[in-house]
mmCIF file of C-alpha atoms in Angstrom:
data_model
loop_
_atom_site.group_PDB
_atom_site.id
_atom_site.type_symbol
_atom_site.label_atom_id
_atom_site.label_comp_id
_atom_site.label_asym_id
_atom_site.label_seq_id
_atom_site.Cartn_x
_atom_site.Cartn_y
_atom_site.Cartn_z
ATOM 1 C CA MET A 1 55.354 133.300 103.599
ATOM 2 C CA ASN A 2 57.619 130.999 105.599
ATOM 3 C CA ILE A 3 56.982 133.158 108.658
ATOM 4 C CA HIS A 4 53.271 132.419 108.324
ATOM 5 C CA PHE A 5 54.057 128.718 107.988
ATOM 6 C CA LEU A 6 56.205 128.841 111.159
ATOM 7 C CA TYR A 7 53.452 130.664 113.035
ATOM 8 C CA ARG A 8 50.794 128.165 111.945
ATOM 9 C CA CYS A 9 53.043 125.223 112.783
ATOM 10 C CA TRP A 10 53.773 126.586 116.266
ATOM 11 C CA ALA A 11 50.081 127.364 116.787
ATOM 12 C CA VAL A 12 49.351 123.672 116.268
ATOM 13 C CA ARG A 13 52.381 122.030 117.896
ATOM 14 C CA SER A 14 54.094 124.550 120.205
ATOM 15 C CA ALA A 15 51.669 127.258 121.257
ATOM 16 C CA HIS A 16 53.976 128.424 124.052
ATOM 17 C CA LEU A 17 56.374 129.823 121.405
ATOM 18 C CA ILE A 18 53.801 132.178 119.831
ATOM 19 C CA PRO A 19 54.766 135.164 122.088
ATOM 20 C CA LEU A 20 58.191 135.204 120.404
ATOM 21 C CA PHE A 21 56.523 136.886 117.422
ATOM 22 C CA SER A 22 56.005 139.975 119.615
ATOM 23 C CA ARG A 23 59.704 140.420 120.416
ATOM 24 C CA GLY A 24 61.727 142.804 118.285
ATOM 25 C CA SER A 25 64.847 140.632 118.429
ATOM 26 C CA PHE A 26 62.942 137.598 117.125
ATOM 27 C CA ILE A 27 61.412 139.658 114.315
ATOM 28 C CA LEU A 28 64.886 140.918 113.393
ATOM 29 C CA PHE A 29 66.186 137.341 113.452
ATOM 30 C CA LEU A 30 63.395 136.240 111.098
ATOM 31 C CA ALA A 31 64.091 139.192 108.809
ATOM 32 C CA LEU A 32 67.802 138.331 108.636
ATOM 33 C CA ILE A 33 67.205 134.694 107.671
ATOM 34 C CA PRO A 34 66.468 135.464 103.975
ATOM 35 C CA LEU A 35 69.568 137.647 103.807
ATOM 36 C CA GLY A 36 71.678 134.805 105.216
ATOM 37 C CA GLN A 37 70.093 132.394 102.758
ATOM 38 C CA ALA A 38 70.806 134.697 99.822
ATOM 39 C CA ILE A 39 74.442 135.115 100.857
ATOM 40 C CA THR A 40 74.842 131.365 101.380
ATOM 41 C CA TRP A 41 73.195 130.591 98.041
ATOM 42 C CA TYR A 42 75.450 133.093 96.284
ATOM 43 C CA PHE A 43 78.646 131.589 97.699
ATOM 44 C CA LEU A 44 77.457 128.031 97.024
ATOM 45 C CA CYS A 45 76.740 128.897 93.406
ATOM 46 C CA ILE A 46 80.016 130.734 92.895
ATOM 47 C CA PHE A 47 82.388 128.416 94.755
ATOM 48 C CA GLY A 48 80.586 125.103 95.177
ATOM 49 C CA LEU A 49 78.899 124.211 91.907
ATOM 50 C CA SER A 50 80.721 122.844 88.922
ATOM 51 C CA GLY A 51 77.673 122.566 86.693
ATOM 52 C CA ASP A 52 78.008 118.782 86.456
ATOM 53 C CA VAL A 53 75.362 116.379 87.714
ATOM 54 C CA GLN A 54 76.653 114.680 90.831
ATOM 55 C CA ASP A 55 74.805 111.361 90.953
ATOM 56 C CA ASP A 56 76.777 110.003 93.939
ATOM 57 C CA ALA A 57 75.914 113.066 96.009
ATOM 58 C CA THR A 58 72.245 112.829 95.049
ATOM 59 C CA GLU A 59 72.089 109.161 95.996
ATOM 60 C CA GLU A 60 73.849 109.816 99.309
ATOM 61 C CA LEU A 61 71.407 112.637 100.106
ATOM 62 C CA ARG A 62 68.430 110.396 99.361
ATOM 63 C CA PHE A 63 69.877 107.576 101.471
ATOM 64 C CA GLU A 64 70.535 109.859 104.462
ATOM 65 C CA PHE A 65 67.088 111.414 104.216
ATOM 66 C CA GLU A 66 65.411 107.994 104.120
ATOM 67 C CA LYS A 67 67.540 106.784 107.039
ATOM 68 C CA ARG A 68 66.748 109.841 109.147
ATOM 69 C CA ASP A 69 63.083 110.422 108.286
ATOM 70 C CA GLY A 70 61.961 106.982 107.128
ATOM 71 C CA MET A 71 60.460 108.222 103.871
ATOM 72 C CA ASN A 72 61.531 108.636 100.292
ATOM 73 C CA ILE A 73 62.612 112.160 99.362
ATOM 74 C CA THR A 74 60.361 112.117 96.297
ATOM 75 C CA LYS A 75 57.346 112.546 98.593
ATOM 76 C CA GLY A 76 58.742 115.941 99.586
ATOM 77 C CA TRP A 77 58.878 116.965 95.948
ATOM 78 C CA ILE A 78 55.193 116.104 95.562
ATOM 79 C CA VAL A 79 54.375 118.478 98.416
ATOM 80 C CA MET A 80 56.513 121.235 96.932
ATOM 81 C CA ASP A 81 54.962 120.753 93.489
ATOM 82 C CA HIS A 82 51.485 121.293 94.929
ATOM 83 C CA TRP A 83 52.652 124.128 97.120
ATOM 84 C CA THR A 84 54.359 126.039 94.307
ATOM 85 C CA ILE A 85 51.504 125.714 91.819
ATOM 86 C CA VAL A 86 49.227 127.844 94.027
ATOM 87 C CA PRO A 87 51.187 131.127 93.717
ATOM 88 C CA PHE A 88 51.774 130.359 90.056
ATOM 89 C CA ILE A 89 48.019 130.172 89.383
ATOM 90 C CA PHE A 90 46.849 132.920 91.746
ATOM 91 C CA VAL A 91 49.655 135.481 91.418
ATOM 92 C CA TYR A 92 52.164 134.983 88.602
ATOM 93 C CA ILE A 93 49.895 134.054 85.700
ATOM 94 C CA PRO A 94 47.345 136.876 86.190
ATOM 95 C CA TYR A 95 50.022 139.514 86.628
ATOM 96 C CA PHE A 96 52.030 138.167 83.714
ATOM 97 C CA PHE A 97 49.027 138.779 81.482
ATOM 98 C CA CYS A 98 48.186 142.144 83.052
ATOM 99 C CA ILE A 99 51.718 143.506 82.781
ATOM 100 C CA ASN A 100 52.891 142.049 79.462
ATOM 101 C CA PHE A 101 49.859 141.767 77.190
ATOM 102 C CA PRO A 102 49.063 145.524 77.043
ATOM 103 C CA TYR A 103 52.531 146.125 75.539
ATOM 104 C CA PHE A 104 51.467 144.023 72.560
ATOM 105 C CA ARG A 105 47.944 145.497 72.448
ATOM 106 C CA ILE A 106 46.438 142.114 73.291
ATOM 107 C CA PRO A 107 43.144 142.427 75.202
ATOM 108 C CA ILE A 108 43.093 140.495 78.470
ATOM 109 C CA GLY A 109 39.393 140.957 79.150
ATOM 110 C CA ILE A 110 38.143 140.005 82.573
ATOM 111 C CA LEU A 111 41.568 138.870 83.782
ATOM 112 C CA ALA A 112 42.434 142.501 84.585
ATOM 113 C CA GLU A 113 39.584 142.625 87.105
ATOM 114 C CA LEU A 114 40.236 139.111 88.398
ATOM 115 C CA SER A 115 43.960 139.549 89.123
ATOM 116 C CA SER A 116 43.407 141.512 92.356
ATOM 117 C CA PHE A 117 40.782 139.026 93.477
ATOM 118 C CA LEU A 118 43.003 136.032 92.685
ATOM 119 C CA THR A 119 45.960 137.590 94.485
ATOM 120 C CA SER A 120 43.845 138.196 97.575
ATOM 121 C CA CYS A 121 42.739 134.530 97.488
ATOM 122 C CA PHE A 122 46.334 133.284 97.429
ATOM 123 C CA PRO A 123 47.007 133.282 101.229
ATOM 124 C CA ALA A 124 43.818 131.333 101.896
ATOM 125 C CA TRP A 125 44.559 128.699 99.248
ATOM 126 C CA ASP A 126 48.159 128.476 100.443
ATOM 127 C CA ALA A 127 46.870 127.644 103.914
ATOM 128 C CA VAL A 128 44.469 125.039 102.477
ATOM 129 C CA ILE A 129 47.352 123.347 100.632
ATOM 130 C CA VAL A 130 49.450 123.306 103.808
ATOM 131 C CA ILE A 131 46.583 121.835 105.826
ATOM 132 C CA LEU A 132 45.875 119.147 103.243
ATOM 133 C CA LEU A 133 49.464 118.117 102.566
ATOM 134 C CA PHE A 134 50.997 118.064 106.066
ATOM 135 C CA ALA A 135 49.805 115.304 108.386
ATOM 136 C CA ASP A 136 50.106 117.380 111.588
ATOM 137 C CA TYR A 137 47.783 120.040 110.212
ATOM 138 C CA ARG A 138 45.289 117.480 108.887
ATOM 139 C CA THR A 139 45.211 115.822 112.313
ATOM 140 C CA ALA A 140 44.701 119.143 114.096
ATOM 141 C CA VAL A 141 41.895 120.242 111.748
ATOM 142 C CA TRP A 142 40.223 116.848 112.013
ATOM 143 C CA SER A 143 40.394 117.018 115.820
ATOM 144 C CA VAL A 144 38.703 120.415 115.821
ATOM 145 C CA LEU A 145 35.988 119.269 113.407
ATOM 146 C CA MET A 146 35.325 116.044 115.325
ATOM 147 C CA ASN A 147 35.731 117.701 118.753
ATOM 148 C CA GLN A 148 38.548 115.350 119.758
ATOM 149 C CA ARG A 149 41.717 115.933 121.750
ATOM 150 C CA ILE A 150 45.225 115.479 120.356
ATOM 151 C CA ASN A 151 47.945 113.444 122.032
ATOM 152 C CA TYR A 152 51.575 114.285 121.250
ATOM 153 C CA CYS A 153 53.714 111.147 121.096
ATOM 154 C CA GLY A 154 57.243 112.191 120.208
ATOM 155 C CA ASP A 155 57.032 113.570 116.693
ATOM 156 C CA GLN A 156 53.603 112.086 115.944
ATOM 157 C CA LEU A 157 50.150 113.477 116.650
ATOM 158 C CA GLN A 158 47.418 111.051 117.639
ATOM 159 C CA LEU A 159 43.698 111.650 118.031
ATOM 160 C CA LEU A 160 42.157 110.591 121.349
ATOM 161 C CA LYS A 161 38.643 109.217 121.325
#
């Protein structure tokens, strides 16, 4: 799903990069990213974590994030909370019931028919959450709806009247 997010982000902010998605080397690079992340996560968990809460490290991370981005890191967690609830509702819950309840002879009723429909709705709702939660997307959608142009000022998008 992160590939879709990257594509949508570039479609709004850097349209000249869209042709990269047609190159085999770029597709291979994108496919290797999760493998690199899994390997990194494995080694961090094995060699880097003690299991103790590191309050000094957490405070330093928050301070650096606020210094660099000018916002509190807790706002990012709000976005991720909203973003992760969508697959939970549209994918995991229906399939949890459909896969597990028949083993216990518990009827699931209409949820069996709805699970395919809900799963097919997931990409659309994921996009809606992204558009609503990220300011660049909201600005771009608003500009299309109001037939306005967008001005790029550094890292900020501004609507032109």
